[in-house]
Structure formats: C-alpha cells, structure tokens
CSV table of C-alpha atoms in Angstrom, one decimal:
chain,number,residue,atom,x,y,z
A,159,UNK,CA,55.2,157.2,86.6
A,160,UNK,CA,57.9,158.3,84.4
A,161,UNK,CA,60.5,157.4,87.1
A,162,UNK,CA,59.2,153.9,87.3
A,163,UNK,CA,59.3,153.2,83.6
A,164,UNK,CA,62.8,154.7,83.9
A,165,UNK,CA,64.0,152.4,86.7
A,166,UNK,CA,62.7,149.6,84.8
A,167,UNK,CA,64.5,150.5,81.5
A,168,UNK,CA,68.0,150.6,83.3
A,169,UNK,CA,67.1,147.4,85.2
A,170,UNK,CA,66.6,145.8,82.1
A,171,UNK,CA,69.8,147.2,80.6
A,172,UNK,CA,71.5,146.1,83.6
A,173,UNK,CA,70.3,142.6,83.5
A,174,UNK,CA,71.4,142.3,79.6
A,175,UNK,CA,74.9,143.6,80.6
A,176,UNK,CA,75.2,141.1,83.5
A,177,UNK,CA,73.9,138.1,80.8
A,178,UNK,CA,76.8,139.5,78.5
A,179,UNK,CA,79.5,139.7,80.9
A,180,UNK,CA,78.4,136.2,82.0
A,181,UNK,CA,78.5,134.6,78.7
A,182,UNK,CA,82.3,136.5,78.1
A,183,UNK,CA,83.6,134.7,80.8
A,184,UNK,CA,82.6,131.5,80.2
A,185,UNK,CA,83.8,131.8,76.7
A,186,UNK,CA,87.2,132.5,78.0
A,187,UNK,CA,87.3,129.8,80.7
A,188,UNK,CA,85.8,126.9,78.7
A,189,UNK,CA,88.8,126.7,76.0
A,190,UNK,CA,91.0,126.7,79.4
A,191,UNK,CA,89.3,123.9,81.2
A,192,UNK,CA,89.0,121.9,78.0
A,193,UNK,CA,92.8,122.4,77.3
A,194,UNK,CA,93.2,121.0,80.9
A,195,UNK,CA,91.2,117.9,80.1
A,196,UNK,CA,93.3,117.1,76.9
A,197,UNK,CA,96.1,117.9,78.8
A,198,UNK,CA,95.5,115.5,81.1
A,199,UNK,CA,94.0,112.9,78.7
A,200,UNK,CA,97.6,113.2,76.5
A,201,UNK,CA,99.4,112.5,79.7
A,202,UNK,CA,97.7,109.5,80.8
A,203,UNK,CA,97.9,108.3,77.4
A,204,UNK,CA,101.7,108.6,77.5
A,205,UNK,CA,101.8,107.3,80.7
A,206,UNK,CA,99.9,104.1,79.6
A,207,UNK,CA,102.1,103.8,76.4
A,208,UNK,CA,104.9,104.2,78.8
A,209,UNK,CA,103.7,101.5,80.9
A,210,UNK,CA,102.8,99.1,77.6
A,211,UNK,CA,106.2,99.3,76.2
A,212,UNK,CA,108.6,99.3,79.2
A,213,UNK,CA,110.7,96.4,78.2
A,214,UNK,CA,113.4,96.5,81.2
A,215,UNK,CA,114.9,98.5,83.8
A,216,UNK,CA,118.4,98.8,84.4
A,217,UNK,CA,121.3,100.6,86.3
A,218,UNK,CA,123.5,103.2,84.6
A,219,UNK,CA,126.5,101.5,83.4
A,220,UNK,CA,124.8,98.1,82.2
A,221,UNK,CA,124.2,96.3,78.9
A,222,UNK,CA,121.3,94.2,77.9
A,223,UNK,CA,121.4,91.0,75.9
A,224,UNK,CA,118.8,91.0,73.2
A,225,UNK,CA,119.8,87.5,71.7
A,226,UNK,CA,121.3,86.5,68.3
A,227,UNK,CA,120.4,89.8,66.0
A,228,UNK,CA,121.1,89.6,62.3
A,229,UNK,CA,123.5,92.1,61.0
A,230,UNK,CA,120.4,93.1,58.3
A,231,UNK,CA,118.8,94.8,61.7
A,232,UNK,CA,119.1,98.8,62.1
A,233,UNK,CA,118.7,99.9,65.7
A,234,UNK,CA,118.0,103.5,66.7
A,235,UNK,CA,118.6,104.5,70.2
A,236,UNK,CA,117.2,107.8,71.7
A,237,UNK,CA,117.5,108.9,75.2
A,238,UNK,CA,114.3,111.4,75.7
A,239,UNK,CA,116.2,113.1,78.7
A,240,UNK,CA,119.6,114.1,77.4
A,241,UNK,CA,119.0,113.9,73.5
A,242,UNK,CA,121.9,111.1,73.0
A,243,UNK,CA,121.1,109.3,69.4
A,244,UNK,CA,122.8,106.4,68.6
A,245,UNK,CA,122.3,104.4,65.2
A,246,UNK,CA,123.9,100.7,65.5
A,247,UNK,CA,123.5,97.6,63.7
A,248,UNK,CA,122.9,93.6,64.5
A,249,UNK,CA,124.4,92.2,67.6
A,250,UNK,CA,126.2,95.5,68.4
A,251,UNK,CA,123.1,96.0,70.5
A,252,UNK,CA,124.1,93.6,72.9
A,253,UNK,CA,127.5,95.7,73.4
A,254,UNK,CA,125.7,99.0,73.9
A,255,UNK,CA,126.6,100.4,77.1
A,256,UNK,CA,123.7,102.7,78.9
A,257,UNK,CA,125.7,105.0,80.6
A,258,UNK,CA,123.5,107.8,81.5
A,259,UNK,CA,120.3,107.6,83.5
A,260,UNK,CA,116.9,108.2,81.6
A,261,UNK,CA,114.3,106.4,79.5
A,262,UNK,CA,115.6,105.3,76.0
A,263,UNK,CA,113.4,104.7,73.2
A,264,UNK,CA,114.8,102.0,71.1
A,265,UNK,CA,113.4,101.1,67.6
A,266,UNK,CA,114.4,98.7,65.2
A,267,UNK,CA,114.0,98.0,61.3
A,268,UNK,CA,115.0,95.6,58.6
A,269,UNK,CA,117.3,96.7,56.0
A,270,UNK,CA,116.3,93.6,54.0
A,271,UNK,CA,113.0,91.9,52.8
A,272,UNK,CA,112.2,89.5,54.9
A,273,UNK,CA,110.1,86.2,53.7
A,274,UNK,CA,107.7,84.4,56.1
A,275,UNK,CA,109.6,82.3,58.9
A,276,UNK,CA,112.6,83.3,57.6
A,277,UNK,CA,113.4,85.6,60.4
A,278,UNK,CA,115.5,84.0,63.4
A,279,UNK,CA,115.5,86.9,65.8
A,280,UNK,CA,113.5,87.4,68.5
A,281,UNK,CA,110.3,89.1,68.3
A,282,UNK,CA,110.1,92.9,69.3
A,283,UNK,CA,107.5,95.5,69.5
A,284,UNK,CA,108.1,97.8,67.9
A,285,UNK,CA,108.9,100.5,70.2
A,286,UNK,CA,111.4,99.1,73.4
A,287,UNK,CA,111.5,101.4,76.3
A,288,UNK,CA,114.4,101.0,78.6
A,289,UNK,CA,114.5,103.0,82.0
A,290,UNK,CA,118.1,103.2,83.1
A,291,UNK,CA,118.4,104.2,86.6
A,292,UNK,CA,120.8,106.6,88.5
A,293,UNK,CA,121.4,104.0,91.2
A,294,UNK,CA,123.2,100.4,91.2
A,295,UNK,CA,122.3,98.4,94.4
A,296,UNK,CA,124.4,95.1,94.4
A,297,UNK,CA,123.6,92.7,97.6
A,298,UNK,CA,126.9,91.0,99.3
A,299,UNK,CA,125.2,87.3,100.1
A,300,UNK,CA,128.5,86.6,101.7
A,301,UNK,CA,127.9,88.9,104.4
A,302,UNK,CA,124.1,87.6,105.1
A,303,UNK,CA,124.0,86.9,109.1
A,304,UNK,CA,120.7,85.9,111.4
A,305,UNK,CA,120.1,86.8,114.9
A,306,UNK,CA,119.2,83.2,115.3
A,307,UNK,CA,119.2,79.8,113.7
A,308,UNK,CA,116.3,79.0,111.1
A,309,UNK,CA,114.8,76.2,112.5
A,310,UNK,CA,112.0,74.2,110.3
A,311,UNK,CA,108.5,74.7,111.4
A,312,UNK,CA,109.4,77.3,113.7
A,313,UNK,CA,108.0,80.6,113.3
A,314,UNK,CA,110.3,83.3,112.7
A,315,UNK,CA,108.8,86.3,114.0
A,316,UNK,CA,111.9,87.5,116.2
A,317,UNK,CA,114.4,86.6,113.6
A,318,UNK,CA,116.6,89.6,111.8
A,319,UNK,CA,118.6,88.8,108.8
A,320,UNK,CA,121.6,91.7,108.2
A,321,UNK,CA,123.5,91.8,104.9
A,322,UNK,CA,125.8,94.6,103.3
A,323,UNK,CA,124.7,96.0,100.1
A,324,UNK,CA,126.9,98.2,97.6
A,325,UNK,CA,125.6,101.1,96.3
A,326,UNK,CA,126.9,103.1,93.4
A,327,UNK,CA,125.3,106.6,92.5
A,328,UNK,CA,125.4,108.5,89.3
A,329,UNK,CA,125.5,111.6,90.6
A,330,UNK,CA,127.4,110.4,94.0
A,331,UNK,CA,124.3,111.2,96.3
A,332,UNK,CA,122.1,109.5,98.8
A,333,UNK,CA,118.9,108.0,98.2
A,334,UNK,CA,116.2,106.9,100.4
A,335,UNK,CA,115.4,102.9,100.4
A,336,UNK,CA,112.1,102.8,102.4
A,337,UNK,CA,110.5,99.5,100.7
A,338,UNK,CA,113.2,96.9,101.0
A,339,UNK,CA,111.8,93.4,101.1
A,340,UNK,CA,112.6,89.9,100.1
A,341,UNK,CA,110.6,86.9,99.5
A,342,UNK,CA,111.3,83.0,99.7
A,343,UNK,CA,110.6,80.5,96.8
A,344,UNK,CA,110.4,76.7,97.8
A,345,UNK,CA,108.4,74.0,98.9
A,346,UNK,CA,106.5,74.5,102.1
A,347,UNK,CA,108.3,77.9,102.9
A,348,UNK,CA,106.3,81.4,103.6
A,349,UNK,CA,109.6,82.8,104.8
A,350,UNK,CA,109.9,86.7,103.8
A,351,UNK,CA,111.2,89.7,105.1
A,352,UNK,CA,111.0,93.6,105.2
A,353,UNK,CA,113.5,96.1,106.1
A,354,UNK,CA,113.5,96.9,110.1
A,355,UNK,CA,113.1,100.7,109.2
A,356,UNK,CA,113.3,103.0,106.4
A,357,UNK,CA,117.1,103.6,105.1
A,358,UNK,CA,119.3,106.4,103.6
A,359,UNK,CA,121.6,104.9,101.4
A,360,UNK,CA,125.3,106.4,100.8
A,361,UNK,CA,127.4,105.6,97.9
A,362,UNK,CA,129.7,102.6,98.8
A,363,UNK,CA,128.8,99.9,101.4
A,364,UNK,CA,125.6,100.2,103.6
A,365,UNK,CA,124.4,97.2,106.3
A,366,UNK,CA,120.7,96.6,106.0
A,367,UNK,CA,118.5,94.7,108.8
A,368,UNK,CA,115.2,92.8,107.7
A,369,UNK,CA,112.7,91.6,110.0
A,370,UNK,CA,111.9,88.1,109.1
A,371,UNK,CA,108.3,86.2,109.6
A,372,UNK,CA,106.9,83.0,108.4
A,373,UNK,CA,108.1,79.4,108.2
A,374,UNK,CA,109.3,76.8,106.2
A,375,UNK,CA,109.2,72.9,106.5
A,376,UNK,CA,111.9,70.6,106.9
A,377,UNK,CA,114.3,69.5,104.4
A,378,UNK,CA,113.2,72.4,102.4
A,379,UNK,CA,115.5,73.9,99.7
A,380,UNK,CA,114.7,77.9,100.2
A,381,UNK,CA,115.8,80.6,97.5
A,382,UNK,CA,115.6,84.2,98.5
A,383,UNK,CA,114.5,87.0,96.2
A,384,UNK,CA,115.8,90.2,97.4
A,385,UNK,CA,114.6,93.6,95.9
A,386,UNK,CA,116.7,96.1,95.1
A,387,UNK,CA,116.4,100.0,94.8
A,388,UNK,CA,115.0,99.7,91.4
A,389,UNK,CA,112.7,96.9,92.3
A,390,UNK,CA,114.7,94.4,91.0
A,391,UNK,CA,115.3,91.0,92.0
A,392,UNK,CA,118.5,89.8,93.2
A,393,UNK,CA,118.4,85.8,94.2
A,394,UNK,CA,119.9,84.0,97.1
A,395,UNK,CA,120.2,80.3,97.5
A,396,UNK,CA,120.4,79.4,100.9
A,397,UNK,CA,123.3,76.9,101.0
A,398,UNK,CA,121.3,73.9,103.2
A,399,UNK,CA,118.1,72.6,103.4
A,400,UNK,CA,116.4,73.4,106.9
C-alpha cells in the first residue's frame, strides 16, 4: 500500500515538472516567433514603401530632369548603400549625376513660405526613391536585321530579328539577360519578340536574336519598344509602312 502511494506521489511530482518545463519552453520560444513575425511585417512594410515611392529606375552615370525648380527648393540626396549624402538647391538637381549604383532617397523642402497657387514647380511626393542600376544597355537600332522581309498580313512565326547592344557595367562584370523582349505599337499590329535564348551579356558589344511572332495590317506605321536589362523601354520607329 505504501509502495503504491509512493509511486503515485512521484508520478504527480514528475507530471508537475514536465508541465513546468513545457511552460518554460513556450515562454522562451514565443518571443522569437513574435519577433520573426514582426521582422516579416517590417520587411513587408519597407518593400511596400519602396514600391509606392519608387520614382524612377536609371543606370549609373545618368541624370534626371525634374523640370524647372525654384531656387528656394532644398534637395537632400542620400544613397542608402554607400552612405553618400548631398545637399543641393533648385535646378541643381537636374545636373546631379547618379554616379554610384544603389537606392537613393531624395527629399525636398521649401526655404520660403508658399502661398496657395504660388508654387510653379511640379508636385513631388515627400520622399522620392531612385533605383540606380549597375548596368547600362543601349540598343544600336542601325544594326537591326531580319531573317526575312516583314510582309503585311503575314504571320511572322519563323522570322528572327538580330540587333547589337552595348553594355556598360559599373564593376566591369557580366550579367544574365534572361527575359529580353520587345512589343509593337501601331494600329493593326500584334508583332512582338522574345529572346531566342537566355543571354549572358559582357561589357562591350553583344548581338541579340529575337524570335518574332504576330502580324500587322498593310500600310501600318509601327514602333518597336525594346526592354533593356533594367526593364526600361528604348523605342525604334520602323522606317517605312508595311
């Protein structure tokens, strides 16, 4: 009888210890889980802010024309990646060269009191984000060649377009260009093109081959919009009507 009672007593103590260890375990891991969720939420908020405030994507070494700006405007330009900070005034912003790749945060303030309807410059968000790419890609439209003549009303499934592009790389490295494409604009055209193969671009001149599909009606003026490595458009106007 005493043995049974003793066993029962030890079992209760053991159960209490297990419960205590379980609650300690829950107490220790809960802050980590909450912290991870908060980190994810913070990251998502930062990404949403980035997407909402992204003003422009350019290549290194380029400028942005913000239009005519009064001298009373004070611009603060900050590169989040290299800690470069600049303070400039008025139209100086149009001559600012974004030399280093990265994400730039730009804010501006008026150094004078503005009366309603007195402001002459364009309206900007409080924070502008500029993404500066380490790659610059230029299409040489003078080198465009077709594997066959583009005929109106003809399906162009078996037609290829080749073109030279020039790549500048900030770090003088190669870059993969997997999803190159162009689309056409014009009445009665459905012509578009995709890279025949994924391409690794090297600094200097590269030759690209696009597979064309679609067709266009007769006497159509066509414009081709080529998307570059930064997903920005460079336009080519087809020289003659089809």
